[in-house]
Coordinates of C-alpha atoms in Angstrom, one line a residue:
Chain A
X1 CA 128.9 24.8 31.5
X2 CA 127.8 24.0 27.7
X3 CA 125.5 26.3 26.2
X4 CA 124.4 25.8 22.8
X5 CA 123.4 29.5 20.8
X6 CA 125.0 31.1 24.3
X7 CA 122.3 29.0 26.1
X8 CA 123.1 26.5 28.9
X9 CA 121.6 23.3 28.3
X10 CA 119.5 22.9 31.4
X11 CA 117.3 25.8 29.7
X12 CA 117.1 24.0 27.1
X13 CA 115.9 21.1 28.5
X14 CA 112.8 23.4 30.1
X15 CA 111.2 24.1 26.6
X16 CA 112.2 20.0 25.7
X17 CA 110.2 19.1 28.9
X18 CA 107.4 21.4 28.3
X19 CA 106.3 20.3 24.8
X20 CA 107.5 16.5 25.9
X21 CA 104.5 17.5 28.8
X22 CA 102.0 18.7 26.2
X23 CA 102.2 16.3 23.9
X24 CA 102.0 13.1 26.2
X25 CA 99.3 15.1 28.0
X26 CA 97.0 15.2 24.9
X27 CA 98.3 11.3 23.7
X28 CA 97.4 10.0 26.7
X29 CA 93.5 11.9 27.7
X30 CA 92.8 11.7 24.2
X31 CA 93.0 7.6 24.5
X32 CA 90.9 8.3 28.2
X33 CA 88.7 10.4 25.9
X34 CA 88.3 7.4 23.3
X35 CA 88.1 4.4 25.9
X36 CA 85.0 6.7 27.7
X37 CA 83.4 7.0 24.3
X38 CA 83.9 3.0 23.6
X39 CA 82.2 2.3 26.8
X40 CA 79.3 4.5 26.6
X41 CA 78.6 3.3 23.1
X42 CA 78.8 -0.2 24.9
X43 CA 76.4 1.0 28.0
X44 CA 73.8 2.2 25.4
Chain B
X1 CA 98.8 56.1 21.1
X2 CA 99.5 53.1 23.5
X3 CA 96.7 54.9 26.0
X4 CA 94.5 55.0 22.7
X5 CA 95.0 50.9 22.5
X6 CA 94.2 50.1 25.6
X7 CA 91.2 52.5 26.2
X8 CA 89.8 50.1 23.2
X9 CA 90.8 47.5 24.5
X10 CA 89.1 48.3 27.5
X11 CA 85.9 49.5 25.6
X12 CA 85.6 46.0 24.2
X13 CA 85.9 44.3 27.2
X14 CA 82.7 46.3 28.4
X15 CA 81.2 45.7 25.6
X16 CA 81.1 41.6 25.5
X17 CA 79.8 42.2 29.0
X18 CA 76.8 43.7 27.8
X19 CA 76.7 41.9 24.8
X20 CA 76.8 38.5 27.3
X21 CA 74.0 39.9 29.2
X22 CA 71.9 38.5 27.0
X23 CA 72.5 35.1 27.8
X24 CA 71.6 34.8 31.4
X25 CA 68.7 33.6 32.5
X26 CA 68.9 31.7 34.9
X27 CA 71.3 30.8 38.1
X28 CA 73.4 28.3 36.4
X29 CA 73.9 30.5 33.1
X30 CA 75.4 33.5 35.6
X31 CA 77.9 30.7 37.5
X32 CA 78.6 28.3 35.2
X33 CA 78.1 29.8 31.8
X34 CA 75.3 26.8 32.0
X35 CA 77.3 24.0 31.6
X36 CA 78.3 24.3 27.6
X37 CA 81.7 25.6 27.3
X38 CA 83.9 24.5 24.9
X39 CA 87.4 23.6 23.9
X40 CA 88.3 27.0 22.9
X41 CA 86.9 29.0 25.8
X42 CA 87.4 26.8 28.1
X43 CA 91.2 26.3 27.3
X44 CA 91.5 30.1 26.8
X45 CA 89.3 30.7 30.7
X46 CA 91.6 28.1 32.6
X47 CA 94.6 29.9 31.2
X48 CA 94.0 33.5 31.9
X49 CA 92.8 32.3 35.5
X50 CA 96.3 31.7 36.1
X51 CA 97.2 34.6 34.4
X52 CA 97.9 37.4 37.0
X53 CA 99.7 40.4 37.8
X54 CA 102.1 37.8 39.2
X55 CA 102.8 36.7 36.0
X56 CA 102.8 39.8 34.0
X57 CA 105.2 42.0 36.3
X58 CA 106.3 39.4 39.2
X59 CA 107.2 36.7 37.0
X60 CA 108.8 38.9 34.6
X61 CA 110.8 40.5 37.1
X62 CA 112.2 37.5 38.8
X63 CA 113.6 36.3 35.0
X64 CA 115.0 40.3 35.0
X65 CA 116.7 38.9 38.7
X66 CA 117.4 35.6 38.1
X67 CA 117.2 34.5 34.1
X68 CA 115.4 31.4 32.8
X69 CA 115.2 29.1 34.6
X70 CA 112.4 30.0 37.1
X71 CA 110.7 28.6 33.9
X72 CA 110.9 25.4 35.3
X73 CA 108.3 26.0 37.7
X74 CA 105.5 25.9 34.9
X75 CA 106.1 22.3 34.9
X76 CA 104.9 21.7 38.9
X77 CA 101.9 24.1 38.2
X78 CA 100.5 21.6 35.4
X79 CA 101.1 18.4 37.1
X80 CA 99.0 20.2 39.8
X81 CA 96.5 20.8 37.1
X82 CA 97.0 17.5 35.6
X83 CA 95.3 15.9 38.9
X84 CA 92.7 18.5 38.8
X85 CA 91.3 17.9 35.5
X86 CA 91.9 13.8 35.7
X87 CA 91.1 13.3 38.9
X88 CA 88.5 16.2 40.1
X89 CA 86.9 17.2 36.9
X90 CA 85.1 14.1 36.1
X91 CA 83.6 13.8 39.8
X92 CA 82.9 18.0 40.0
X93 CA 81.2 17.9 36.1
X94 CA 79.2 14.6 37.7
X95 CA 78.0 16.5 40.7
X96 CA 76.9 19.6 38.4
X97 CA 75.0 17.3 36.5
X98 CA 73.0 15.7 39.3
X99 CA 72.5 18.7 41.7
X100 CA 72.9 21.7 39.5
X101 CA 76.3 22.5 41.6
X102 CA 77.8 25.8 41.3
X103 CA 80.3 26.6 44.0
X104 CA 83.5 24.3 45.9
X105 CA 81.6 25.2 49.2
X106 CA 79.1 23.2 47.7
X107 CA 80.8 20.7 46.9
X108 CA 82.1 20.3 50.4
X109 CA 79.2 21.5 52.0
X110 CA 77.1 18.6 50.3
X111 CA 80.0 15.6 50.6
X112 CA 80.5 16.6 53.8
X113 CA 77.3 16.7 55.0
X114 CA 77.7 20.3 57.0
X115 CA 77.0 24.1 56.6
X116 CA 79.1 24.3 59.6
X117 CA 81.9 23.3 56.2
X118 CA 80.3 25.3 53.7
X119 CA 80.6 28.4 55.7
X120 CA 84.2 27.7 56.9
X121 CA 84.7 27.5 53.1
X122 CA 82.7 30.3 52.2
X123 CA 84.5 32.6 54.7
X124 CA 88.3 31.1 54.5
X125 CA 87.3 31.9 50.3
X126 CA 86.4 35.4 51.1
X127 CA 89.4 36.5 53.0
X128 CA 92.2 34.6 51.4
X129 CA 91.1 35.4 47.8
X130 CA 89.7 39.2 49.1
X131 CA 93.4 39.9 49.8
X132 CA 93.9 38.6 46.1
X133 CA 92.0 41.5 44.6
X134 CA 93.4 44.0 46.8
X135 CA 97.0 42.8 45.5
X136 CA 95.3 42.4 41.5
X137 CA 93.9 46.4 41.9
X138 CA 97.3 47.7 43.3
X139 CA 99.1 45.7 40.4
X140 CA 97.4 47.3 37.7
X141 CA 97.1 50.7 39.2
X142 CA 100.9 50.6 39.6
X143 CA 100.9 49.6 35.8
X144 CA 98.6 52.5 34.9
X145 CA 100.5 55.2 36.9
X146 CA 104.8 54.2 36.0
X147 CA 102.8 53.9 32.5
X148 CA 100.7 57.0 31.7
X149 CA 101.1 58.9 35.3
X150 CA 97.7 57.8 36.3
X151 CA 97.2 58.8 40.2
X152 CA 96.8 55.1 42.2
X153 CA 93.1 56.4 42.9
X154 CA 92.2 56.7 39.5
X155 CA 93.8 54.3 38.6
X156 CA 92.0 51.5 40.9
X157 CA 88.8 52.7 40.0
X158 CA 89.3 52.7 36.5
X159 CA 90.4 48.8 36.4
X160 CA 87.9 47.7 38.8
X161 CA 84.8 49.8 37.3
X162 CA 86.0 47.8 34.2
X163 CA 86.1 44.1 35.7
X164 CA 83.0 44.9 37.4
X165 CA 81.0 46.0 35.1
X166 CA 81.6 43.0 33.0
X167 CA 81.2 40.6 35.7
X168 CA 78.1 41.8 36.7
X169 CA 76.7 42.0 33.6
X170 CA 77.2 39.2 31.7
X171 CA 78.3 36.6 35.2
X172 CA 80.8 33.8 34.1
X173 CA 79.9 33.7 30.7
X174 CA 80.8 37.7 29.9
X175 CA 84.1 36.4 32.0
X176 CA 84.7 33.2 30.2
X177 CA 84.9 35.0 26.7
X178 CA 86.4 38.0 27.6
X179 CA 89.1 35.7 29.0
X180 CA 89.4 34.2 25.7
X181 CA 90.0 37.7 23.9
X182 CA 92.6 38.6 27.2
X183 CA 94.3 35.3 26.7
X184 CA 94.8 36.5 22.7
X185 CA 95.6 39.6 23.7
X186 CA 98.0 38.2 26.3
X187 CA 99.5 36.0 24.3
X188 CA 99.8 37.6 21.1
X189 CA 101.0 41.0 23.1
X190 CA 104.0 39.4 24.4
X191 CA 104.4 36.7 21.1
X192 CA 105.0 39.9 19.7
X193 CA 106.9 42.1 22.4
X194 CA 109.1 39.7 22.5
X195 CA 111.0 39.2 19.4
X196 CA 111.0 43.1 19.0
X197 CA 112.8 42.7 22.6
X198 CA 115.5 40.3 22.0
X199 CA 115.9 42.1 18.2
X200 CA 117.0 45.3 20.3
X201 CA 119.3 43.7 22.6
X202 CA 120.7 42.2 19.2
X203 CA 119.5 38.7 18.9
X204 CA 119.4 35.4 20.7
X205 CA 122.7 34.4 20.5
X206 CA 124.1 38.4 21.9
X207 CA 121.3 38.5 24.4
X208 CA 122.6 35.2 25.6
X209 CA 126.2 36.5 25.3
X210 CA 125.3 40.1 27.2
X211 CA 123.6 38.3 30.6
X212 CA 126.4 35.6 30.6
X213 CA 129.1 39.3 30.8
X214 CA 126.7 40.5 33.4
X215 CA 126.0 37.6 35.0
X216 CA 127.1 33.6 34.2
X217 CA 124.4 32.0 36.5
X218 CA 121.8 34.0 33.8
X219 CA 122.2 31.6 31.4
X220 CA 122.4 28.3 33.8
X221 CA 120.9 28.0 37.1
X222 CA 120.6 31.9 38.0
X223 CA 117.6 30.7 40.7
X224 CA 119.3 28.0 42.7
X225 CA 118.1 24.7 42.2
X226 CA 117.3 23.8 46.0
X227 CA 115.5 27.1 45.9
X228 CA 114.0 26.1 42.4
X229 CA 112.5 23.0 43.7
X230 CA 111.3 23.8 47.2
X231 CA 108.6 27.0 45.2
X232 CA 107.9 24.2 42.5
X233 CA 107.0 21.6 45.5
X234 CA 104.7 24.9 47.2
X235 CA 103.4 25.5 43.7
X236 CA 102.1 22.1 43.0
X237 CA 100.9 21.6 46.7
X238 CA 99.0 24.8 46.5
X239 CA 97.0 24.3 43.1
X240 CA 95.7 21.0 44.1
X241 CA 91.9 21.2 44.1
X242 CA 92.5 25.2 44.2
X243 CA 89.1 26.6 44.2
X244 CA 89.6 29.0 41.5
X245 CA 90.9 26.7 38.9
X246 CA 88.8 23.8 39.9
X247 CA 85.2 26.0 39.7
X248 CA 85.6 25.8 36.1
X249 CA 85.0 22.6 35.6
X250 CA 81.4 22.7 36.4
X251 CA 81.4 25.3 33.5
X252 CA 82.8 22.8 30.9
X253 CA 80.9 20.7 28.7
X254 CA 82.2 17.6 29.8
X255 CA 84.7 15.1 30.6
X256 CA 86.0 15.2 26.9
X257 CA 86.2 19.2 27.0
X258 CA 87.9 19.3 30.2
X259 CA 90.4 17.2 29.2
X260 CA 91.1 19.1 26.0
X261 CA 90.3 22.4 27.6
X262 CA 93.4 21.8 30.1
X263 CA 95.6 20.2 27.6
X264 CA 94.7 23.7 25.6
X265 CA 95.4 25.9 28.3
X266 CA 98.6 24.3 28.5
X267 CA 99.8 25.7 25.1
X268 CA 98.1 28.7 26.1
X269 CA 100.6 29.1 29.1
X270 CA 103.5 28.0 27.5
X271 CA 103.3 30.8 25.4
X272 CA 102.8 33.1 28.2
X273 CA 105.9 31.0 29.7
X274 CA 108.4 31.3 27.0
X275 CA 107.0 34.9 26.8
X276 CA 107.8 36.3 30.3
X277 CA 111.1 34.7 30.3
X278 CA 112.4 36.2 27.3
X279 CA 111.1 39.8 27.8
X280 CA 112.4 39.8 32.3
X281 CA 116.0 38.5 30.6
X282 CA 115.7 41.1 27.5
X283 CA 115.0 44.1 30.2
X284 CA 117.9 42.8 32.0
X285 CA 120.1 43.6 29.2
X286 CA 118.5 46.3 27.8
X287 CA 117.7 48.0 31.3
X288 CA 120.1 46.5 33.7
X289 CA 119.5 49.6 36.3
X290 CA 116.3 49.0 37.3
X291 CA 115.3 50.3 40.0
X292 CA 113.1 47.2 41.1
X293 CA 112.8 44.2 38.8
X294 CA 108.5 44.9 38.7
X295 CA 109.3 47.8 36.7
X296 CA 110.2 45.5 33.8
X297 CA 107.0 45.1 32.1
X298 CA 106.0 48.8 31.7
X299 CA 109.5 49.9 31.2
X300 CA 109.9 47.7 28.4
X301 CA 106.1 48.7 27.0
X302 CA 106.7 52.3 27.1
X303 CA 110.1 52.8 26.6
X304 CA 111.6 50.2 24.1
X305 CA 108.6 48.9 21.9
X306 CA 106.6 51.3 19.6
X307 CA 103.5 52.5 21.1
X308 CA 101.2 50.1 19.2
X309 CA 103.2 46.9 21.0
X310 CA 103.5 49.3 23.9
X311 CA 99.9 49.7 24.2
X312 CA 99.4 46.2 23.3
X313 CA 101.9 44.8 26.3
X314 CA 100.3 47.2 28.6
X315 CA 96.5 46.0 27.8
X316 CA 97.9 42.8 27.9
X317 CA 99.8 43.1 31.8
X318 CA 96.1 44.5 32.0
X319 CA 94.1 41.8 30.9
X320 CA 96.4 39.0 33.0
X321 CA 94.9 41.3 36.2
X322 CA 91.6 41.4 34.9
X323 CA 91.1 37.8 33.8
X324 CA 92.0 37.2 37.6
X325 CA 90.5 39.6 39.7
X326 CA 86.5 38.7 37.7
X327 CA 86.9 35.2 38.3
X328 CA 87.9 35.8 41.8
X329 CA 85.1 38.1 42.0
X330 CA 82.2 35.8 40.5
X331 CA 83.7 32.8 42.7
X332 CA 83.0 35.5 45.8
X333 CA 79.3 36.8 44.8
X334 CA 78.6 32.8 44.5
X335 CA 79.5 31.9 47.5
X336 CA 77.5 34.5 49.4
X337 CA 74.3 34.3 47.0
X338 CA 74.2 30.9 46.1
X339 CA 76.2 29.3 49.6
X340 CA 74.9 31.6 52.1
X341 CA 71.8 33.0 51.4
X342 CA 70.3 30.2 49.5
X343 CA 71.4 26.9 50.9
X344 CA 72.7 28.0 54.3
X345 CA 70.0 30.5 54.7
X346 CA 67.4 28.7 53.2
X347 CA 66.0 31.3 50.9
X348 CA 63.6 30.4 48.1
X349 CA 63.9 32.7 45.0
X350 CA 62.8 32.4 41.9
X351 CA 65.7 32.4 39.1
X352 CA 65.3 35.8 38.1
X353 CA 65.5 36.9 41.9
X354 CA 68.4 34.7 42.4
X355 CA 70.5 36.6 39.2
X356 CA 69.5 39.7 40.5
X357 CA 70.5 39.1 44.1
X358 CA 73.7 37.3 43.0
X359 CA 75.0 40.5 40.8
X360 CA 73.9 42.9 43.7
X361 CA 76.3 40.8 45.8
X362 CA 78.7 40.8 43.0
X363 CA 78.8 44.4 42.6
X364 CA 78.6 44.4 46.2
X365 CA 82.1 42.3 46.7
X366 CA 83.8 44.2 44.0
X367 CA 83.5 47.2 45.5
X368 CA 84.4 46.3 48.8
X369 CA 88.6 45.7 48.2
X370 CA 88.6 49.5 46.9
X371 CA 89.4 51.3 49.5
X372 CA 92.5 48.6 50.8
X373 CA 93.5 49.2 47.5
X374 CA 94.2 53.2 47.4
X375 CA 96.5 52.1 50.3
X376 CA 100.5 51.8 48.6
X377 CA 101.1 47.9 49.8
X378 CA 104.7 46.6 48.9
X379 CA 105.3 43.3 47.4
X380 CA 102.3 42.4 45.4
X381 CA 103.6 39.1 44.5
X382 CA 104.0 38.4 48.3
X383 CA 100.1 38.8 48.9
X384 CA 99.5 36.3 46.5
X385 CA 101.7 34.0 47.8
X386 CA 100.5 34.5 51.6
X387 CA 96.8 34.0 50.0
X388 CA 97.3 30.7 47.9
X389 CA 99.0 29.5 51.0
X390 CA 96.3 29.8 53.2
X391 CA 94.1 28.5 50.3
X392 CA 95.9 25.2 49.5
X393 CA 96.5 24.7 53.4
X394 CA 92.5 24.7 53.4
X395 CA 91.4 23.1 50.1
X396 CA 93.6 20.6 49.1
X397 CA 93.0 18.1 51.5
X398 CA 89.4 18.0 51.6
X399 CA 88.6 18.1 48.2
X400 CA 91.2 15.7 46.8
X401 CA 90.3 13.6 50.1
X402 CA 86.5 14.2 50.2
X403 CA 86.1 12.8 46.3
X404 CA 88.6 9.7 47.0
X405 CA 88.2 8.8 50.4
X406 CA 84.8 7.6 51.7
X407 CA 85.7 7.6 55.3
X408 CA 86.2 11.3 55.4
X409 CA 83.8 12.8 57.7
X410 CA 82.5 16.0 59.0
X411 CA 84.4 16.5 62.1
X412 CA 87.3 15.3 59.9
X413 CA 86.9 17.9 57.5
X414 CA 86.6 21.0 59.8
X415 CA 89.6 19.6 61.1
X416 CA 91.7 19.7 58.5
X417 CA 90.5 23.0 57.2
X418 CA 90.8 25.0 60.7
X419 CA 93.8 23.3 61.0
X420 CA 95.3 23.9 57.8
X421 CA 94.6 27.6 57.7
X422 CA 95.8 28.3 61.2
X423 CA 98.8 26.8 61.1
X424 CA 99.5 28.5 57.8
X425 CA 98.5 31.7 59.4
X426 CA 100.7 31.1 62.5
X427 CA 103.3 30.0 60.5
X428 CA 103.4 32.9 57.8
X429 CA 102.9 35.5 60.8
X430 CA 106.2 34.0 62.6
X431 CA 107.7 35.1 59.9
X432 CA 108.6 31.0 58.2
X433 CA 110.6 30.2 60.9
X434 CA 113.5 28.1 59.9
X435 CA 113.0 29.5 56.2
X436 CA 110.8 26.9 55.6
X437 CA 107.4 27.3 53.6
X438 CA 104.1 27.3 55.4
X439 CA 103.1 24.8 53.2
X440 CA 105.4 22.1 54.4
X441 CA 103.8 22.4 57.8
X442 CA 100.5 23.0 57.4
X443 CA 99.8 20.7 54.4
X444 CA 100.7 18.1 56.7
X445 CA 98.7 19.3 59.9
X446 CA 96.0 19.5 57.5
X447 CA 96.2 15.7 56.1
X448 CA 96.8 14.7 59.9
X449 CA 93.9 16.5 61.0
X450 CA 91.3 14.9 58.3
X451 CA 92.9 11.8 58.9
X452 CA 92.9 11.4 63.0
X453 CA 89.6 13.1 63.2
X454 CA 87.7 11.3 60.4
X455 CA 89.0 7.6 61.7
X456 CA 87.6 9.2 65.2
X457 CA 84.3 10.0 64.1
X458 CA 80.9 8.6 62.5
X459 CA 81.3 7.9 58.7
X460 CA 78.8 10.5 56.8
X461 CA 75.9 9.1 55.2
X462 CA 75.6 7.3 51.8
X463 CA 73.3 10.0 50.5
X464 CA 76.0 12.1 51.2
X465 CA 78.9 10.2 49.3
X466 CA 76.5 9.1 46.3
X467 CA 76.9 12.1 44.2
X468 CA 80.8 11.4 44.3
X469 CA 81.0 7.5 44.7
X470 CA 79.5 5.5 41.7
X471 CA 79.1 2.4 43.5
X472 CA 77.6 4.2 46.2
X473 CA 75.3 6.1 43.4
X474 CA 74.2 2.2 41.8
X475 CA 73.9 0.7 45.9
X476 CA 71.8 3.9 46.8
X477 CA 69.4 3.4 43.4
X478 CA 69.4 -0.4 43.7
X479 CA 66.4 -1.8 45.4
X480 CA 66.8 -2.9 49.0
X481 CA 68.4 -6.6 49.2
X482 CA 67.1 -7.4 53.0
X483 CA 63.6 -6.5 51.6
X484 CA 64.3 -8.7 48.3
X485 CA 65.4 -11.6 50.4
X486 CA 61.9 -10.9 52.7
X487 CA 59.9 -11.2 50.0

């Protein structure tokens, strides 16, 4: 089993996945927020 | 010193309840914080509601047994949350704004145009979540007993007294702001305790080498991938439309706040997820011979950490417990006062009377589980898992399909809820035959019941659909086309 600092690679992948998950979530939802604000301004 | 830290924390929490009491004027204030919560408090209360004795004791125990890789579970949980935030949140907030909705039975009763659906939802909530209050009280008293030798009865009364007090006084305002404090205590408590514990184990590399020498899979795939995947799928299904989380969307300011608060809650949850993993594996190296893995957290708190840090960690564990039970308690109280007394029985009350009645109901609902918690219950985590199976089996399908499938009918909803919980209960009683988790059977039954019965019965009216579907709303408010033509 390959390890970095004694820890298996698959476990490092968990933390990387968590960070990516949060990052992608914020990118996508901030775009949604902007689109929603823009459409609200159009309606007004 | 550890006890002093704990007492100070409990006093502050009660103080917040007293302070927030002044902000309660209406039922909306009491049950949904007036729909005004922002990103920080909203994110904290969402995350704190997810944390429980299961996280602080059970999950640490899982990591003690199996190493790091149980952390994957959080991604399955978050995926469910994303679906709730993006698909359910906006529709629930619109329903709150248009109809003053405050509970999940509110949503189901209105959408399916049925008092029976509302009552069934209330009964399921009372039974399944009532069990979880008992489990949390048992967990909390266990911690106090192990840490300070506090007798179980006194421990249960102490924990219950605190969370009942601040919930009765300050409603969701108190819960949300104590959740913020509790989340900070939890995150800070664990985040400080973990480096200390890892340091005591010789540092990160030495810790992993020691784990590997105990059992090589502890630094690899300690929990077999099949078991992990099955657990992850179960968590994902169970949390779809999970009432205790979904109900928070009413209390957040708007859609943007819902999305951001959920994102912030992921950050809080990530801190906790990584912390509990490290705490569990550190305990495995430092205390390899614990009688039960559930002892990992309290042992680290009392035996390893300096007294102030130990007290902070114990406060964090109690915080996790109280944030969950207070949220459950308010939800159950609102189910009786708002859904049964106000909507089903049709009692008309002033705002002040409604708040007072809700407070009394919340007090009673808080006291009721106490006697059950005085008897020793095994496997706290198992109670949660069973309760979650019952809840997920009855709410996931009716809530999600109710918001996105217009054809879902009253009879379909009843078949789905009763079929789902009935199957789950039977499967659990039979002891999960063939090793298959209850949700893998009960959720398909719930889905089939919903679809087949709905297709065979009359659709609900446009009025019932209009709070949840924009086109129905617009059609209902537009001038009647046929009348226009006749003119």
